[in-house]
Short mmCIF file of C-alpha atoms and ligand atoms in Angstrom, two decimals:
data_model
loop_
_atom_site.label_atom_id
_atom_site.label_comp_id
_atom_site.label_asym_id
_atom_site.label_seq_id
_atom_site.Cartn_x
_atom_site.Cartn_y
_atom_site.Cartn_z
CA UNK A 25 -0.01 -0.01 0.05
CA UNK A 26 1.25 3.54 -0.79
CA UNK A 27 1.31 4.94 2.74
CA UNK A 28 2.37 8.45 1.57
CA UNK A 29 -1.03 9.12 0.06
CA UNK A 30 -2.99 8.05 3.14
CA UNK A 31 -4.62 10.51 5.52
CA UNK A 32 -2.57 10.80 8.74
CA UNK A 33 -2.84 8.32 11.64
CA UNK A 34 -4.22 10.42 14.48
CA UNK A 35 -2.24 9.67 17.71
CA UNK A 36 -4.40 11.27 20.42
CA UNK A 37 -2.02 11.63 23.33
CA UNK A 38 0.91 11.30 20.77
CA UNK A 39 3.03 13.79 22.83
CA UNK A 40 2.90 11.52 25.97
CA UNK A 41 5.36 8.93 27.21
CA UNK A 42 3.67 6.18 25.27
CA UNK A 43 2.55 8.43 22.36
CA UNK A 44 5.96 9.78 21.52
CA UNK A 45 7.44 6.37 21.51
CA UNK A 46 4.67 4.97 19.46
CA UNK A 47 5.10 7.73 16.86
CA UNK A 48 8.86 7.05 16.63
CA UNK A 49 8.35 3.33 16.30
CA UNK A 50 5.61 3.77 13.64
CA UNK A 51 7.99 6.15 11.78
CA UNK A 52 10.84 3.52 11.82
CA UNK A 53 8.44 0.83 10.48
CA UNK A 54 6.65 3.10 7.97
CA UNK A 55 8.97 6.01 6.89
CA UNK A 56 6.30 7.41 4.51
CA UNK A 57 3.23 7.10 6.78
CA UNK A 58 1.57 10.42 7.63
CA UNK A 59 1.18 10.73 11.42
CA UNK A 60 -0.67 13.49 13.34
CA UNK A 61 0.55 14.07 16.88
CA UNK A 62 -2.28 15.39 19.09
CA UNK A 63 -2.55 16.69 22.67
CA UNK A 64 -3.99 19.70 24.44
CA UNK A 65 -0.64 21.41 24.40
CA UNK A 66 -0.02 22.09 20.70
CA UNK A 67 3.54 23.20 21.33
CA UNK A 68 4.56 20.00 22.93
CA UNK A 69 2.81 18.07 20.07
CA UNK A 70 4.88 20.12 17.63
CA UNK A 71 8.16 19.31 19.51
CA UNK A 72 7.39 15.66 19.36
CA UNK A 73 6.37 15.88 15.64
CA UNK A 74 9.74 17.47 14.89
CA UNK A 75 11.57 14.63 16.69
CA UNK A 76 9.59 12.09 14.77
CA UNK A 77 10.32 13.63 11.44
CA UNK A 78 9.06 12.56 7.95
CA UNK A 79 5.43 13.27 7.15
CA UNK A 80 4.41 14.11 10.72
CA UNK A 81 2.18 17.03 11.72
CA UNK A 82 1.02 18.27 15.04
CA UNK A 83 -2.46 19.35 16.12
CA UNK A 84 -4.22 20.54 19.26
CA UNK A 85 -6.95 18.09 20.38
CA UNK A 86 -8.92 17.38 23.54
CA UNK A 87 -10.65 13.98 23.97
CA UNK A 88 -13.06 15.82 26.44
CA UNK A 89 -14.67 17.70 23.49
CA UNK A 90 -17.33 16.36 21.32
CA UNK A 91 -15.45 17.34 18.10
CA UNK A 92 -12.09 16.30 19.82
CA UNK A 93 -11.18 20.03 19.38
CA UNK A 94 -9.84 19.15 15.88
CA UNK A 95 -9.99 21.46 12.81
CA UNK A 96 -13.33 21.01 10.97
CA UNK A 97 -12.91 18.83 7.90
CA UNK A 98 -9.67 17.22 9.10
CA UNK A 99 -9.39 13.64 7.86
CA UNK A 100 -7.58 10.80 9.39
CA UNK A 101 -6.89 7.14 8.48
CA UNK A 102 -7.16 5.86 12.04
CA UNK A 103 -7.98 7.20 15.50
CA UNK A 104 -5.49 5.81 18.01
CA UNK A 105 -6.29 6.92 21.60
CA UNK A 106 -3.14 6.85 23.64
CA UNK A 107 -5.04 8.67 26.40
CA UNK A 108 -8.22 7.66 28.22
CA UNK A 109 -11.26 8.20 25.89
CA UNK A 110 -13.16 9.45 29.07
CA UNK A 111 -16.28 10.59 27.07
CA UNK A 112 -16.16 8.08 24.19
CA UNK A 113 -15.47 10.97 21.82
CA UNK A 114 -12.61 9.22 20.14
CA UNK A 115 -14.46 6.01 19.41
CA UNK A 116 -17.46 8.04 18.12
CA UNK A 117 -15.12 10.04 15.76
CA UNK A 118 -13.66 6.83 14.37
CA UNK A 119 -17.08 5.44 13.77
CA UNK A 120 -18.30 8.74 12.14
CA UNK A 121 -15.33 8.68 9.78
CA UNK A 122 -15.47 4.78 9.34
CA UNK A 123 -11.81 4.40 10.25
CA UNK A 124 -9.97 2.02 12.69
CA UNK A 125 -9.96 2.92 16.38
CA UNK A 126 -7.55 1.67 19.02
CA UNK A 127 -8.76 1.96 22.62
CA UNK A 128 -5.62 1.70 24.60
CA UNK A 129 -6.61 2.68 28.19
CA UNK A 130 -9.49 0.58 29.35
CA UNK A 131 -8.88 -1.73 32.30
CA UNK A 132 -11.00 -4.97 32.37
CA UNK A 133 -13.76 -3.32 34.41
CA UNK A 134 -13.88 -0.26 32.07
CA UNK A 135 -14.50 -1.87 28.65
CA UNK A 136 -18.32 -1.41 28.77
CA UNK A 137 -18.60 1.93 26.96
CA UNK A 138 -16.41 1.01 24.03
CA UNK A 139 -18.07 -2.42 23.70
CA UNK A 140 -21.56 -0.79 23.63
CA UNK A 141 -20.40 1.83 21.01
CA UNK A 142 -19.00 -0.97 18.87
CA UNK A 143 -22.17 -3.03 19.19
CA UNK A 144 -24.49 -0.17 18.58
CA UNK A 145 -22.85 0.54 15.18
CA UNK A 146 -21.24 -2.70 14.28
CA UNK A 147 -20.63 -1.94 10.57
CA UNK A 148 -19.16 1.46 11.04
CA UNK A 149 -15.47 0.83 11.94
CA UNK A 150 -12.98 -1.65 13.31
CA UNK A 151 -12.67 -1.04 17.07
CA UNK A 152 -9.72 -2.76 18.89
CA UNK A 153 -9.79 -3.25 22.61
CA UNK A 154 -6.20 -2.83 23.65
CA UNK A 155 -6.00 -1.90 27.24
CA UNK A 156 -4.00 -5.07 27.63
CA UNK A 157 -0.56 -5.36 29.26
CA UNK A 158 2.07 -3.75 26.94
CA UNK A 159 -0.55 -3.07 24.32
CA UNK A 160 -1.38 -6.67 23.80
CA UNK A 161 2.29 -7.88 23.60
CA UNK A 162 1.89 -10.01 26.67
CA UNK A 163 -1.23 -11.88 25.45
CA UNK A 164 0.09 -12.50 21.96
CA UNK A 165 3.42 -13.87 23.42
CA UNK A 166 1.43 -16.18 25.73
CA UNK A 167 -0.63 -17.36 22.76
CA UNK A 168 2.58 -18.01 20.85
CA UNK A 169 3.66 -20.38 23.62
CA UNK A 170 0.14 -21.91 23.90
CA UNK A 171 0.41 -22.97 20.18
CA UNK A 172 3.01 -25.66 21.30
CA UNK A 173 0.57 -27.18 23.70
CA UNK A 174 -2.39 -29.46 23.11
CA UNK A 175 -3.90 -28.41 26.37
CA UNK A 176 -3.19 -25.20 28.30
CA UNK A 177 -3.59 -25.31 32.10
CA UNK A 178 -2.25 -22.04 33.32
CA UNK A 179 -1.03 -18.72 32.07
CA UNK A 180 0.84 -16.22 34.33
CA UNK A 181 2.00 -12.86 33.13
CA UNK A 182 4.56 -11.01 35.15
CA UNK A 183 5.70 -7.49 34.54
CA UNK A 184 8.76 -5.99 36.21
CA UNK A 185 9.30 -2.22 36.10
CA UNK A 186 11.70 0.10 37.79
CA UNK A 187 10.14 1.56 41.03
CA UNK A 188 10.72 5.10 39.74
CA UNK A 189 8.94 4.31 36.30
CA UNK A 190 5.37 5.47 36.78
CA UNK A 191 4.67 6.35 33.18
CA UNK A 192 3.32 9.80 32.42
CA UNK A 193 0.76 11.87 34.36
CA UNK A 194 -2.12 10.09 32.50
CA UNK A 195 -1.04 6.62 33.53
CA UNK A 196 -0.42 7.80 37.14
CA UNK A 197 -3.92 9.35 37.23
CA UNK A 198 -5.27 5.90 35.94
CA UNK A 199 -3.37 4.09 38.74
CA UNK A 200 -4.72 6.45 41.38
CA UNK A 201 -8.34 6.26 40.04
CA UNK A 202 -8.02 2.47 40.17
CA UNK A 203 -6.83 2.55 43.72
CA UNK A 204 -9.56 4.99 44.84
CA UNK A 205 -12.38 3.01 43.08
CA UNK A 206 -11.27 -0.06 45.11
CA UNK A 207 -11.41 -2.05 41.70
CA UNK A 208 -10.11 -5.48 42.48
CA UNK A 209 -8.14 -7.25 39.82
CA UNK A 210 -9.83 -9.99 37.88
CA UNK A 211 -8.27 -13.39 37.44
CA UNK A 212 -9.31 -16.91 36.45
CA UNK A 213 -8.81 -19.32 39.31
CA UNK A 214 -9.78 -22.96 39.20
CA UNK A 215 -11.73 -22.15 36.00
CA UNK A 216 -13.81 -19.46 37.83
CA UNK A 217 -13.61 -15.66 37.33
CA UNK A 218 -12.50 -14.18 40.63
CA UNK A 219 -11.91 -10.70 41.86
CA UNK A 220 -8.75 -10.94 43.80
CA UNK A 221 -8.69 -9.54 47.33
CA UNK A 222 -6.06 -9.26 50.07
CA UNK A 223 -3.12 -11.80 49.80
CA UNK A 224 -4.73 -13.44 46.77
CA UNK A 225 -3.74 -10.28 44.80
CA UNK A 226 -0.02 -10.95 45.34
CA UNK A 227 2.12 -13.55 43.43
CA UNK A 228 5.82 -14.29 43.68
CA UNK A 229 7.66 -15.01 40.44
CA UNK A 230 11.25 -15.13 39.31
CA UNK A 231 12.54 -12.45 36.93
CA UNK A 232 15.07 -12.95 34.09
CA UNK A 233 18.08 -12.42 36.44
CA UNK A 234 16.76 -15.14 38.77
CA UNK A 235 15.53 -12.66 41.37
CA UNK A 236 12.22 -13.48 43.09
CA UNK A 237 9.76 -10.53 42.75
CA UNK A 238 6.52 -9.93 44.59
CA UNK A 239 3.92 -8.91 42.03
CA UNK A 240 0.50 -7.42 42.49
CA UNK A 241 -2.34 -8.46 40.26
CA UNK A 242 -3.53 -5.91 37.65
CA UNK A 243 -7.10 -5.55 36.37
CA UNK A 244 -6.20 -5.87 32.67
CA UNK A 245 -8.18 -7.34 29.78
CA UNK A 246 -5.51 -9.98 29.13
CA UNK A 247 -7.23 -12.31 31.41
CA UNK A 248 -10.51 -12.23 29.48
CA UNK A 249 -8.61 -12.46 26.15
CA UNK A 250 -6.67 -15.43 27.27
CA UNK A 251 -9.74 -17.01 28.97
CA UNK A 252 -11.60 -16.98 25.61
CA UNK A 253 -8.77 -18.01 23.47
CA UNK A 254 -7.53 -21.07 25.56
CA UNK A 255 -8.93 -23.64 27.96
CA UNK A 256 -6.65 -22.52 30.80
CA UNK A 257 -8.13 -22.63 34.21
CA UNK A 258 -5.64 -20.34 35.86
CA UNK A 259 -4.87 -16.91 34.42
CA UNK A 260 -3.52 -13.74 35.90
CA UNK A 261 -1.36 -10.63 35.30
CA UNK A 262 0.83 -9.19 37.95
CA UNK A 263 3.30 -6.24 38.13
CA UNK A 264 6.27 -5.97 40.36
CA UNK A 265 8.66 -3.10 40.96
CA UNK A 266 12.45 -3.34 40.99
CA UNK A 267 13.99 -1.16 43.63
CA UNK A 268 17.20 -0.32 41.91
CA UNK A 269 16.13 3.09 40.63
CA UNK A 270 18.19 3.46 37.46
CA UNK A 271 16.24 6.42 36.21
CA UNK A 272 15.93 8.16 32.88
CA UNK A 273 17.24 6.39 29.90
CA UNK A 274 18.63 3.63 32.18
CA UNK A 275 15.08 2.02 32.69
CA UNK A 276 14.56 -1.69 32.10
CA UNK A 277 11.24 -3.33 31.53
CA UNK A 278 10.64 -7.06 31.74
CA UNK A 279 7.71 -9.17 30.68
CA UNK A 280 7.70 -12.74 31.95
CA UNK A 281 5.22 -15.15 30.40
CA UNK A 282 4.76 -18.62 31.68
CA UNK A 283 2.36 -21.07 30.12
CA UNK A 284 1.95 -24.68 31.35
CA UNK A 285 -0.01 -27.48 30.03
CA UNK A 286 0.44 -30.69 27.98
CA UNK A 287 2.31 -31.03 24.77
CA UNK A 288 0.88 -33.02 21.89
CA UNK A 289 2.87 -36.03 22.92
CA UNK A 290 1.10 -35.90 26.34
CA UNK A 291 4.27 -34.65 28.21
CA UNK A 292 3.61 -31.89 30.77
CA UNK A 293 5.49 -28.69 29.98
CA UNK A 294 6.11 -25.14 31.41
CA UNK A 295 7.13 -22.76 28.65
CA UNK A 296 8.43 -19.30 29.22
CA UNK A 297 9.21 -16.06 27.45
CA UNK A 298 11.38 -13.35 28.92
CA UNK A 299 10.89 -10.11 26.89
CA UNK A 300 13.23 -7.34 27.94
CA UNK A 301 13.34 -3.80 26.77
CA UNK A 302 15.94 -1.21 27.94
CA UNK A 303 13.49 1.71 28.52
CA UNK A 304 10.51 2.39 30.69
CA UNK A 305 7.17 0.55 30.51
CA UNK A 306 5.90 3.27 28.01
CA UNK A 307 8.12 1.95 25.16
CA UNK A 308 7.13 -1.81 25.25
CA UNK A 309 3.53 -0.58 25.49
CA UNK A 310 4.03 1.71 22.52
CA UNK A 311 5.45 -1.18 20.55
CA UNK A 312 2.14 -3.11 21.24
CA UNK A 313 0.03 -0.09 20.12
CA UNK A 314 2.11 0.23 16.90
CA UNK A 315 1.96 -3.42 15.98
CA UNK A 316 -1.86 -3.37 16.36
CA UNK A 317 -2.27 -0.05 14.41
CA UNK A 318 -0.25 -1.25 11.44
CA UNK A 319 -2.25 -4.48 11.26
CA UNK A 320 -5.60 -2.69 11.50
CA UNK A 321 -4.61 -0.44 8.56
CA UNK A 322 -3.42 -3.45 6.55
CA UNK A 323 0.22 -2.18 6.52
CA UNK A 324 1.51 -5.52 7.88
CA UNK A 325 0.33 -9.05 8.36
CA UNK A 326 -2.75 -9.11 6.10
CA UNK A 327 -5.36 -6.81 4.45
CA UNK A 328 -7.04 -3.89 6.31
CA UNK A 329 -9.33 -5.05 9.12
CA UNK A 330 -13.04 -4.61 8.39
CA UNK A 331 -15.65 -3.14 10.81
CA UNK A 332 -16.23 -5.03 14.04
CA UNK A 333 -15.20 -5.24 17.67
CA UNK A 334 -11.87 -6.92 18.15
CA UNK A 335 -9.38 -8.14 20.83
CA UNK A 336 -5.82 -8.11 19.88
CA UNK A 337 -5.64 -11.93 19.37
CA UNK A 338 -8.51 -11.69 16.88
CA UNK A 339 -6.46 -9.63 14.44
CA UNK A 340 -2.85 -10.38 15.25
CA UNK A 341 -0.70 -13.43 14.52
CA UNK A 342 1.33 -14.43 17.71
CA UNK A 343 4.51 -15.40 15.87
CA UNK A 344 4.48 -12.08 13.85
CA UNK A 345 3.99 -10.04 17.06
CA UNK A 346 7.02 -11.69 18.79
CA UNK A 347 9.10 -11.17 15.60
CA UNK A 348 8.03 -7.55 15.35
CA UNK A 349 8.94 -6.97 19.02
CA UNK A 350 12.46 -8.26 18.31
CA UNK A 351 12.72 -6.21 15.16
CA UNK A 352 11.90 -3.08 17.12
CA UNK A 353 14.67 -3.95 19.69
CA UNK A 354 13.19 -5.95 22.49
CA UNK A 355 15.18 -8.93 23.66
CA UNK A 356 13.27 -12.09 23.54
CA UNK A 357 14.34 -15.34 25.26
CA UNK A 358 12.42 -18.52 25.20
CA UNK A 359 12.89 -21.38 27.64
CA UNK A 360 10.93 -24.38 28.62
CA UNK A 361 10.96 -27.27 31.04
CA UNK A 362 9.35 -30.69 31.31
CA UNK A 363 6.98 -31.06 34.22
N1 NAP B 3 -2.39 -0.68 27.27
C1 NAP B 3 -1.18 -0.33 27.67
O1 NAP B 3 -0.25 -1.13 27.43
C2 NAP B 3 -0.88 0.92 28.39
C3 NAP B 3 0.39 1.18 28.87
C4 NAP B 3 0.80 2.34 29.47
C5 NAP B 3 -0.21 3.37 29.42
N2 NAP B 3 -1.47 3.17 29.01
C6 NAP B 3 -2.44 4.21 29.00
O2 NAP B 3 -1.97 5.14 28.02
C7 NAP B 3 -2.28 6.44 28.34
C8 NAP B 3 -1.08 7.47 28.29
O3 NAP B 3 -0.13 6.95 29.24
P1 NAP B 3 1.22 7.86 29.32
O4 NAP B 3 2.06 7.18 30.29
O5 NAP B 3 1.78 8.01 27.93
O6 NAP B 3 0.73 9.26 29.84
P2 NAP B 3 1.21 10.73 29.49
O7 NAP B 3 2.66 10.72 29.38
O8 NAP B 3 0.58 11.56 30.61
O9 NAP B 3 0.56 11.08 28.14
C9 NAP B 3 -0.74 11.50 27.93
C10 NAP B 3 -0.84 12.17 26.56
O10 NAP B 3 -2.21 12.45 26.39
C11 NAP B 3 -2.37 13.87 26.12
N3 NAP B 3 -3.64 14.19 26.80
C12 NAP B 3 -3.96 14.22 28.15
N4 NAP B 3 -5.23 14.66 28.29
C13 NAP B 3 -5.72 14.77 27.05
C14 NAP B 3 -7.01 15.28 26.58
N5 NAP B 3 -8.03 15.59 27.40
N6 NAP B 3 -7.12 15.32 25.23
C15 NAP B 3 -6.10 15.05 24.39
N7 NAP B 3 -4.91 14.67 24.78
C16 NAP B 3 -4.69 14.48 26.11
C17 NAP B 3 -1.20 14.48 26.80
O11 NAP B 3 -0.86 15.74 26.16
P3 NAP B 3 -1.52 17.14 26.73
O12 NAP B 3 -1.27 17.06 28.25
O13 NAP B 3 -0.72 18.14 26.01
O14 NAP B 3 -2.96 17.03 26.43
C18 NAP B 3 -0.10 13.40 26.41
O15 NAP B 3 0.24 13.50 25.08
C19 NAP B 3 -2.94 6.35 29.75
O16 NAP B 3 -4.32 6.42 29.62
C20 NAP B 3 -2.47 4.98 30.32
O17 NAP B 3 -3.50 4.51 31.17
C21 NAP B 3 -1.78 1.97 28.48
#
């Protein structure tokens, strides 16, 4: 596809921690693709646009406004919301224009509005729910391991981030809101959906360096994606922090995915991916957003995705996602043991 003739991909929140990294990764993968960086502060958006280079523009936008605060008549090839779509204005705009939409900020208890918008106008636009850990990278990597098994029993996703890596103000606000709302994280336990309370919300797991971490469960949609895509009876996502505050560009983010079950020959197995990126959690998350966006637009991995409501695993191929993460610079190590 001739990307240079497309309307720009609108990155709402494109000047944020995730957004700027997503724009840069998208530019690396698609040098001619027009990108529009949008945020309330137009000057900051312009600075990021200049860093991204190529056919990148900047525009003022506000997801709190019905018209997103965009210029009348502006046309976009996709509406990627890398900020919370608090009033559903971004999804409505994508449906009005009939272009793909990525919803990147909804925890598992918050997907109601976007689901209802997609179901109310099912033929208008492809809507992708992508509030998953690292923009779906964790779920797709888990499904890549699951392909080696005839039966999946358990899936555990562990994220390790530096203690001083809290993402941008928008992510911090999301964490605070989550804490205040008392929203318990959802997990599948013994085949039953369970809101984890107290000690049940903590899990110990071993990181890539062999250090035991104490993780806390997260209310992310990975659990429902993986619950629908596999027969696993145990599924959860936890996040742990690493005390060594490396700061700035010295951040390291780890994603540890463990999938256990039975191989086709009947042998028990525990398979594991360690995915490591030498940046804060925003960059690996941006990679997930970019891999999904290029797929929706038909720029990689198949034709453009038609109207409908999607989870990342319904449009992305697990092997391609893992390969794309490596291509973008993440370190991927796969190990396994017999049980
Ligand atoms: N699914 C995942 O893997 C994942 C991972 C990390 C974060 N997230 C989500 O991604 C979002 C961004 O996180 P972040 O760490 O990048 O935060 P951030 O650095 O604060 O970035 C927020 C961006 O959104 C813009 N923004 C804020 N309010 C806006 C509004 N009302 N209208 C338009 N733009 C607005 C900001 O620019 P201005 O201030 O100039 O408006 C900035 O560009 C959060 O919602 C977070 O929950 C998802």
